Coordinates of C-alpha atoms in Angstrom, one line a residue:
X285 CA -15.1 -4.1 9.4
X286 CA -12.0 -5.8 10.4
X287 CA -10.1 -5.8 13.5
X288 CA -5.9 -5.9 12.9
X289 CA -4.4 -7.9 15.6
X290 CA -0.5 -9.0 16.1
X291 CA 0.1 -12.6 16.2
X292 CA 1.7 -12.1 19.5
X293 CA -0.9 -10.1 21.2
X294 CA -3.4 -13.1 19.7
X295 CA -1.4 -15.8 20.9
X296 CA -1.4 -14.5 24.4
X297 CA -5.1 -13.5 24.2
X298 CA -6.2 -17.3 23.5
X299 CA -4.1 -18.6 25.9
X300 CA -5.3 -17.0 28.6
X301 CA -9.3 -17.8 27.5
X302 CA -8.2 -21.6 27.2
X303 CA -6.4 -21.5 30.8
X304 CA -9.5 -19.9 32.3
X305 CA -11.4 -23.0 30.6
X306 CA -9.1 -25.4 32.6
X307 CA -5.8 -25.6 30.5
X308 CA -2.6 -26.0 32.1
X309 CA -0.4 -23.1 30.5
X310 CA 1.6 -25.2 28.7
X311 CA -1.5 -26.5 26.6
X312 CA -2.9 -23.3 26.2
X313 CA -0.2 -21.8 24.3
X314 CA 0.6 -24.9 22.2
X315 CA -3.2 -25.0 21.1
X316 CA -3.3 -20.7 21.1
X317 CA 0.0 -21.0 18.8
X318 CA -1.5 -23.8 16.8
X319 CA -5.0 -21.6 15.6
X320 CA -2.9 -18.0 14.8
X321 CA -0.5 -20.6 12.7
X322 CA -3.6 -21.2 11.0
X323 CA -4.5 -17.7 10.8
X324 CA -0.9 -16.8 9.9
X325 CA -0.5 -19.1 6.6
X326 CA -3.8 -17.7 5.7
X327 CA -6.2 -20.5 6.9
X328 CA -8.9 -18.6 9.1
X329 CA -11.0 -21.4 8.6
X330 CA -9.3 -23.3 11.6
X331 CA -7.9 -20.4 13.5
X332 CA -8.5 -18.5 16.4
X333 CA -12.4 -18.1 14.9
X334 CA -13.0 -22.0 16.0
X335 CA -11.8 -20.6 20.0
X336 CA -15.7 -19.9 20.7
X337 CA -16.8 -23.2 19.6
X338 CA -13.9 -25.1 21.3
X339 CA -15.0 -22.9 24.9
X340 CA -18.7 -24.4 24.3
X341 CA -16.9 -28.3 24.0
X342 CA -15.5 -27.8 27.0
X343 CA -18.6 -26.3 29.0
X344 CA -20.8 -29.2 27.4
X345 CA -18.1 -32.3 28.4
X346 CA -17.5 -32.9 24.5
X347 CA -13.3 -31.7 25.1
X348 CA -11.3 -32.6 27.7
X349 CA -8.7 -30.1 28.8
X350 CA -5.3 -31.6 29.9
X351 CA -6.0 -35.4 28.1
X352 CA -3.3 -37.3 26.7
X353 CA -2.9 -39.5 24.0
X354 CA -3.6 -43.1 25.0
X355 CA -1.6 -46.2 23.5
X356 CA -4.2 -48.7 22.4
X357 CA -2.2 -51.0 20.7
X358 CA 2.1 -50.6 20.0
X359 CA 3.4 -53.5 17.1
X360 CA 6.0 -51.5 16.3
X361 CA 5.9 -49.8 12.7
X362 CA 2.1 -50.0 13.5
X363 CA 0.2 -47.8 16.1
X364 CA -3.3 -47.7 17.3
X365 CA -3.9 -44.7 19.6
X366 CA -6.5 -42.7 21.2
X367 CA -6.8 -39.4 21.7
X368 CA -9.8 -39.1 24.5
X369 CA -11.0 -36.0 23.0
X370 CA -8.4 -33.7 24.3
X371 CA -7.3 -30.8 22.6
X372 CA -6.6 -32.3 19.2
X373 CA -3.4 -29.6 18.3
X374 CA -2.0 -31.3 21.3
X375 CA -3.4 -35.0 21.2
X376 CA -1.9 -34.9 17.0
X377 CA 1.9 -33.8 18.1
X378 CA 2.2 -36.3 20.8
X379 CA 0.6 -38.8 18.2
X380 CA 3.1 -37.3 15.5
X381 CA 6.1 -37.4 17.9
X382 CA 5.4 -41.1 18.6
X383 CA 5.4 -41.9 14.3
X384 CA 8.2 -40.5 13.6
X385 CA 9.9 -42.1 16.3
X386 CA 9.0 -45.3 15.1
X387 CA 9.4 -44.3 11.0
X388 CA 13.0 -43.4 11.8
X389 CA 13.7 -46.8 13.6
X390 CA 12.0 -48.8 11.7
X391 CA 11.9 -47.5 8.1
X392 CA 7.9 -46.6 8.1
X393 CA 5.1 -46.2 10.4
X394 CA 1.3 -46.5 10.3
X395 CA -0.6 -44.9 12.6
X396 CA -4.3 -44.5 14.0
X397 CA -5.2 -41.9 16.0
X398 CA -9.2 -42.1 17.1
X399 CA -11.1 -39.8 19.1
X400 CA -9.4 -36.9 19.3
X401 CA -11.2 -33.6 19.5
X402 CA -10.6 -30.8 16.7
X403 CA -7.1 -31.7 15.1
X404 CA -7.0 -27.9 13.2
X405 CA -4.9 -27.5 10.0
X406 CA -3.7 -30.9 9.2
X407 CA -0.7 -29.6 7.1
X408 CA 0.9 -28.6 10.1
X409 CA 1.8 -32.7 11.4
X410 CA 3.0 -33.0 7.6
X411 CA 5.2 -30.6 8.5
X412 CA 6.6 -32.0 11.6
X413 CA 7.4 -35.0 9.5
X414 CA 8.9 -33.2 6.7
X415 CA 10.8 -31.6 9.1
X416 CA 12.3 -34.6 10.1
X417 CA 12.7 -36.0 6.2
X418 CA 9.9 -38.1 6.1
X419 CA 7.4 -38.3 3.4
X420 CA 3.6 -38.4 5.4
X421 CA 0.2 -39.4 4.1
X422 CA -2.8 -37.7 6.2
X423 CA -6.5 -39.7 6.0
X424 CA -9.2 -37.8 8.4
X425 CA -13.1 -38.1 9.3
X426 CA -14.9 -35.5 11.1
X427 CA -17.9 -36.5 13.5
X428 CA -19.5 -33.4 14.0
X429 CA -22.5 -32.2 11.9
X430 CA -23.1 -33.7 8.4
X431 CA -22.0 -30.8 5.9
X432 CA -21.0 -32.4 3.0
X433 CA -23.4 -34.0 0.2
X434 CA -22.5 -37.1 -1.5
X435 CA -22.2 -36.8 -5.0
X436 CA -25.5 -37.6 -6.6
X437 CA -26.8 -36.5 -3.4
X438 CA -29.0 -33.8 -2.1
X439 CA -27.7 -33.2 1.8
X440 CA -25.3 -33.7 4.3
X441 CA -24.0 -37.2 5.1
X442 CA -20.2 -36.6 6.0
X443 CA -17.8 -33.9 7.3
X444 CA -15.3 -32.0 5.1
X445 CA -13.2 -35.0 5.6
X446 CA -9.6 -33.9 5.0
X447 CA -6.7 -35.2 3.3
X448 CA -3.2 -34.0 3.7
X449 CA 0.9 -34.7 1.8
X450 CA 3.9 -33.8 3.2
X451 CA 7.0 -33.9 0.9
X452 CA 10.6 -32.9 2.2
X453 CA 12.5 -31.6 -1.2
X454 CA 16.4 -31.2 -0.5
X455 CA 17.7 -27.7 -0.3
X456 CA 14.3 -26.3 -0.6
X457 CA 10.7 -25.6 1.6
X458 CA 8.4 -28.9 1.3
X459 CA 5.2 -29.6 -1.1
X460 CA 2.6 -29.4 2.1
X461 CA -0.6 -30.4 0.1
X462 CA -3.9 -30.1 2.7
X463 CA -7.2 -29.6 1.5
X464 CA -10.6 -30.7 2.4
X465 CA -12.6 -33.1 0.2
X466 CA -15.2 -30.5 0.4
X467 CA -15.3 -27.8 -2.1
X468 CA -14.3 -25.0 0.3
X469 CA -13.9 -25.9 4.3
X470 CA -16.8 -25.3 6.0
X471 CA -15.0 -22.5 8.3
X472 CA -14.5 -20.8 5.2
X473 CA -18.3 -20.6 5.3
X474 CA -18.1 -19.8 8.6
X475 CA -15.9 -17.0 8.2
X476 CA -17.9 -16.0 5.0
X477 CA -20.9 -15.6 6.7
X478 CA -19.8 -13.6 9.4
X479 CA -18.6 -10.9 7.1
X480 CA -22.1 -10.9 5.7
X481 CA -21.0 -12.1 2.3
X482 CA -22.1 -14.5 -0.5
X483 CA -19.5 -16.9 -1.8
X484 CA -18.6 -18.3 -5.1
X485 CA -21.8 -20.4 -7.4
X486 CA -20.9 -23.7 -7.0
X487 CA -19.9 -24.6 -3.4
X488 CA -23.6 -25.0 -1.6
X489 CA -26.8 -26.2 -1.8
X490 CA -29.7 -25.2 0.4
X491 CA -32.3 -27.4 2.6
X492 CA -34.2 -28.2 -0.5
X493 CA -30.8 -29.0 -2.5
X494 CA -31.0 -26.3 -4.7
X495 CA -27.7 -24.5 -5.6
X496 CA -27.0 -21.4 -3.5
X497 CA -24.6 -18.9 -3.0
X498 CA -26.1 -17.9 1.0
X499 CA -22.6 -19.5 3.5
X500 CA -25.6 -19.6 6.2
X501 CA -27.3 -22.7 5.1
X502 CA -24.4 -24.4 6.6
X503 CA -23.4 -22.3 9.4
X504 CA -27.3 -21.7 10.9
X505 CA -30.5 -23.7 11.1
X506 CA -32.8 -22.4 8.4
X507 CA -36.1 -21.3 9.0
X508 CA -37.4 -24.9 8.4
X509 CA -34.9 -26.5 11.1
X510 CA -32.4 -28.0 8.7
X511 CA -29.5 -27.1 7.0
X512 CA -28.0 -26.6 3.6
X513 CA -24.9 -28.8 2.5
X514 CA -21.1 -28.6 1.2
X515 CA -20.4 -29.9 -2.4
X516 CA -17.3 -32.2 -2.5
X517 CA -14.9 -31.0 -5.1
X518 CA -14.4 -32.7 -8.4
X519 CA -17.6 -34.2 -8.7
X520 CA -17.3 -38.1 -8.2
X521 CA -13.4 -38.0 -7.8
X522 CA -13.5 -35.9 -5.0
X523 CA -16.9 -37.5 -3.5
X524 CA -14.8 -40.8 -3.5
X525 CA -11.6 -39.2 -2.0
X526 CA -13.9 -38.2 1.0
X527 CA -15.0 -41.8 1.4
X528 CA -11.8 -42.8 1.2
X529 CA -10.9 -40.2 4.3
X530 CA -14.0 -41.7 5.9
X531 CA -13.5 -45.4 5.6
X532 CA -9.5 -45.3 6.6
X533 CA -9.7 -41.8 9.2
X534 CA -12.8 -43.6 10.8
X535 CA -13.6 -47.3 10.2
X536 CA -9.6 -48.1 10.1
X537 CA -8.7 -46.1 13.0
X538 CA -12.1 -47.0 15.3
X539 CA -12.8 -43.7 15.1
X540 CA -16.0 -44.1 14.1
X541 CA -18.3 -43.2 11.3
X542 CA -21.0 -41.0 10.1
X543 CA -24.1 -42.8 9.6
X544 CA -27.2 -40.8 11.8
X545 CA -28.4 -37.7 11.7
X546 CA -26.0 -35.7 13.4
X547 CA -24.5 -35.5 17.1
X548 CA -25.3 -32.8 20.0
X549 CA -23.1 -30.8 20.6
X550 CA -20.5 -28.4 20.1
X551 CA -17.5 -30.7 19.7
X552 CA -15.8 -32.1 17.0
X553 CA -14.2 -35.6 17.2
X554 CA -11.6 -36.1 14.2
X555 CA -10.1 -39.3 14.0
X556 CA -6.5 -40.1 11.5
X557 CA -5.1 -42.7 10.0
X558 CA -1.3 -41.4 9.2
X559 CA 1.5 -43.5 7.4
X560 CA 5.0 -42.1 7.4
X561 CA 8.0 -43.2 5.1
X562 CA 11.5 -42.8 5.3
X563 CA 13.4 -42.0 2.2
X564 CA 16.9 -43.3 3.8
X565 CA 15.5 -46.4 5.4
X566 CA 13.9 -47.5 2.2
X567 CA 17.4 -46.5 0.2
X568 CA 16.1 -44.2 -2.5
X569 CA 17.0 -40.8 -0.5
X570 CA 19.9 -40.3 -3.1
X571 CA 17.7 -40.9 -6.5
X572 CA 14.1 -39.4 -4.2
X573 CA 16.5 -35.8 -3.9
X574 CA 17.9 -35.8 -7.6
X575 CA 14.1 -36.5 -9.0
X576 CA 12.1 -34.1 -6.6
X577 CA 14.1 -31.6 -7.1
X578 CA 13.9 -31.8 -11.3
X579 CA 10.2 -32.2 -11.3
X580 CA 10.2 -29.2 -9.2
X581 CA 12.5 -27.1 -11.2
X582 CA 10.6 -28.7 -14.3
X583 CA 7.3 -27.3 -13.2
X584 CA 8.2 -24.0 -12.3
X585 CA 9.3 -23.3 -15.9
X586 CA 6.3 -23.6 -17.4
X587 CA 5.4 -19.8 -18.8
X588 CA 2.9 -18.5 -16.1
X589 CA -0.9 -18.3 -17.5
X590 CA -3.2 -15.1 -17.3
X591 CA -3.6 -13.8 -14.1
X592 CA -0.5 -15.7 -12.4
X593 CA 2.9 -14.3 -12.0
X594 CA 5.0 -18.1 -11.8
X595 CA 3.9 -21.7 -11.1
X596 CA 3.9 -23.0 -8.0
X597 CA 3.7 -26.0 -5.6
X598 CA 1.5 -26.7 -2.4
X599 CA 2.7 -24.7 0.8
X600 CA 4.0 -22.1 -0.9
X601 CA 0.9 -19.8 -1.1
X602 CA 0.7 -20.2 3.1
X603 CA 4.5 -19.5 3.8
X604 CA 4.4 -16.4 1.7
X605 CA 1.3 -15.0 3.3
X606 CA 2.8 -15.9 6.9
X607 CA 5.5 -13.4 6.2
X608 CA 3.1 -10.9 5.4
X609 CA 0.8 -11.5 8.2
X610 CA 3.5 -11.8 11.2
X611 CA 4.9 -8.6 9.8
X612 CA 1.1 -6.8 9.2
X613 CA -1.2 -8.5 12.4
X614 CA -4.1 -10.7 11.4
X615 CA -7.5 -9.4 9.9
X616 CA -10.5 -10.3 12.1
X617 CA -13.9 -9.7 11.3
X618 CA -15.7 -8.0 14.6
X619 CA -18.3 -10.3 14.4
X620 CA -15.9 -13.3 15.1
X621 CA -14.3 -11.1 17.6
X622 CA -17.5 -10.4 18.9
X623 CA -17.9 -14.8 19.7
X624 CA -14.1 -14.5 21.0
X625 CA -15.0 -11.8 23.8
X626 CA -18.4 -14.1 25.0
X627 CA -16.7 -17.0 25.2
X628 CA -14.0 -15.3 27.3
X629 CA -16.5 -14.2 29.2
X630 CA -18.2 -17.6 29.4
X631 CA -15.8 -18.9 31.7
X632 CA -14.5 -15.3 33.6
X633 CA -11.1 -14.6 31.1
X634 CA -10.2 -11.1 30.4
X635 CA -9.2 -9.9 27.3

């Protein structure tokens, strides 16, 4: 069963559970906007589903309400920030705002954010750059609970570890490519699992590291006390990209790590290490335009295969589905409705 809600009526909904929780207004609707975004382009993984787990990081001191993003060290084109686990939809634009600032002075920017709490759907800081013409390169860790299995291994040792690229194309919507290094995100699993279904052969393995097609090994201690893992995608070529993620998103930034068993707690600590390019300052824009924009065209010709109607290009699966989903209301499942209503009432918000 699935409950239909419009994104407005959403919006408004989580805002008033996150101001109950000790957000100032204006955070609450930037962070409320943030998840339905996710839930708009189609992404329920990191929308308004990860509200009941964000309400227990706040009651158990893991999320700070109302933090800022903290200047560690300023060179320039290169930043070291921190975001002191505040709200991470927050914590990344003020981050963002500061790197493109500095990539439209100076030509580029590098930046490392540590420590800040949930950062959601990465595409959506590739699109603030995008948005401002600049080409960005994403690198994030998650320090939460290991999910992920190393390839060759047989459990968790790292978090879904995401990598995202933003593209600006002249005349046209970006390439916005953000995926995790994980097979499927582990609130797809999430998600799965409280629809009461099984998911695809291929994505999980359980406590014993056999293959499994049950999203709970992931989501809930099994009877033994331990849980199942996510496979990376790609076999060793994605298993290596998600080291990457981990060695630049948390040893670069000082984020931080994986390397023990897992951390108490509800939170989830993502740290990023960002670069951001300027097409003008580097004096290619004119040749960068003519070339996108024929590889583009160049792709999209290719006859469709079986089972797809035309070729496309990352981010425009999520801004069709965006369309459809502002104009229809968002599908929730009543058992993640069910978390949303507790952990209103956890803190005395009525929705």
């Amino acid at each position: 069963m699935q409950k239909v809600i419009l994104a407005h009526v959403l919006r408004a909904q989580c805002a008033s559970i996150l101001i109950t929780a000790g957000s100032s207004a204006e955070e609450a609707e930037k962070v409320a906007a943030n998840l339905v975004m996710a839930n708009l382009s189609g992404h329920d993984s990191h929308g308004v589903g990860m509200l009941p787990r964000y309400v227990d990081a706040v009651l158990e001191g893991g999320l700070s309400p109302n933090a800022s993003v903290q200047t560690v060290l300023d060179a320039g084109s290169l930043l070291s920030l921190n975001g002191q686990r505040g709200y991470g939809q927050v914590i990344g634009e003020q981050a963002m705002a500061m790197g493109i600032a500095r990539a439209k002075l100076h030509g580029s920017c590098i930046m490392a954010l540590a420590e800040s709490h949930h950062l959601g759907r990465i595409g959506h800081f590739a699109e603030m750059a995008v948005d401002q013409g600049l080409v960005s390169l994403h690198f994030v860790n998650v320090k939460s609970r290991a999910v992920v299995a190393p390839w060759g291994g047989t459990d968790g040792r790292f978090g879904t570890n995401p990598c995202c690229i933003g593209i600006p194309l002249k005349d046209q919507p970006p390439f916005i490519l953000d995926f995790a290094t994980s097979r499927v995100a582990q609130g797809k699993m999430r998600v799965a699992y409280n629809q009461g279904k099984k998911v695809a052969p291929g994505l999980l393995m359980d406590e014993h590291g056999q293959p499994t097609t049950d999203p709970g090994v992931v989501v809930v201690p099994q009877p033994n006390g331990f849980f199942g893992a996510l496979m990376s995608f790609g076999e060793h070529k994605g298993y290596g990209m998600a080291v990457a993620c981990e060695l630049l998103g948390g040893a670069l930034t000082g984020g931080g790590t994986w390397h023990s068993p897992s951390v108490e707690g509800r939170a989830i600590i993502n740290s990023m290490l960002t670069i951001l390019i300027d097409p003008v300052r580097m004096g290619t824009q004119a040749a960068f335009d003519t070339e996108a924009r024929a590889f583009v065209d160049w792709l999209r010709q290719s006859p469709p295969a079986d089972g797809f109607d035309r070729v496309q290009i990352a981010g425009e699966p999520e801004r069709a589905i965006r369309l459809q989903r502002e104009q229809d209301g968002i599908e929730v499942d009543l058992q993640t409705w069910q978390e949303i209503v507790l952990a209103a009432n956890k803190v005395g918000a009525s929705i």
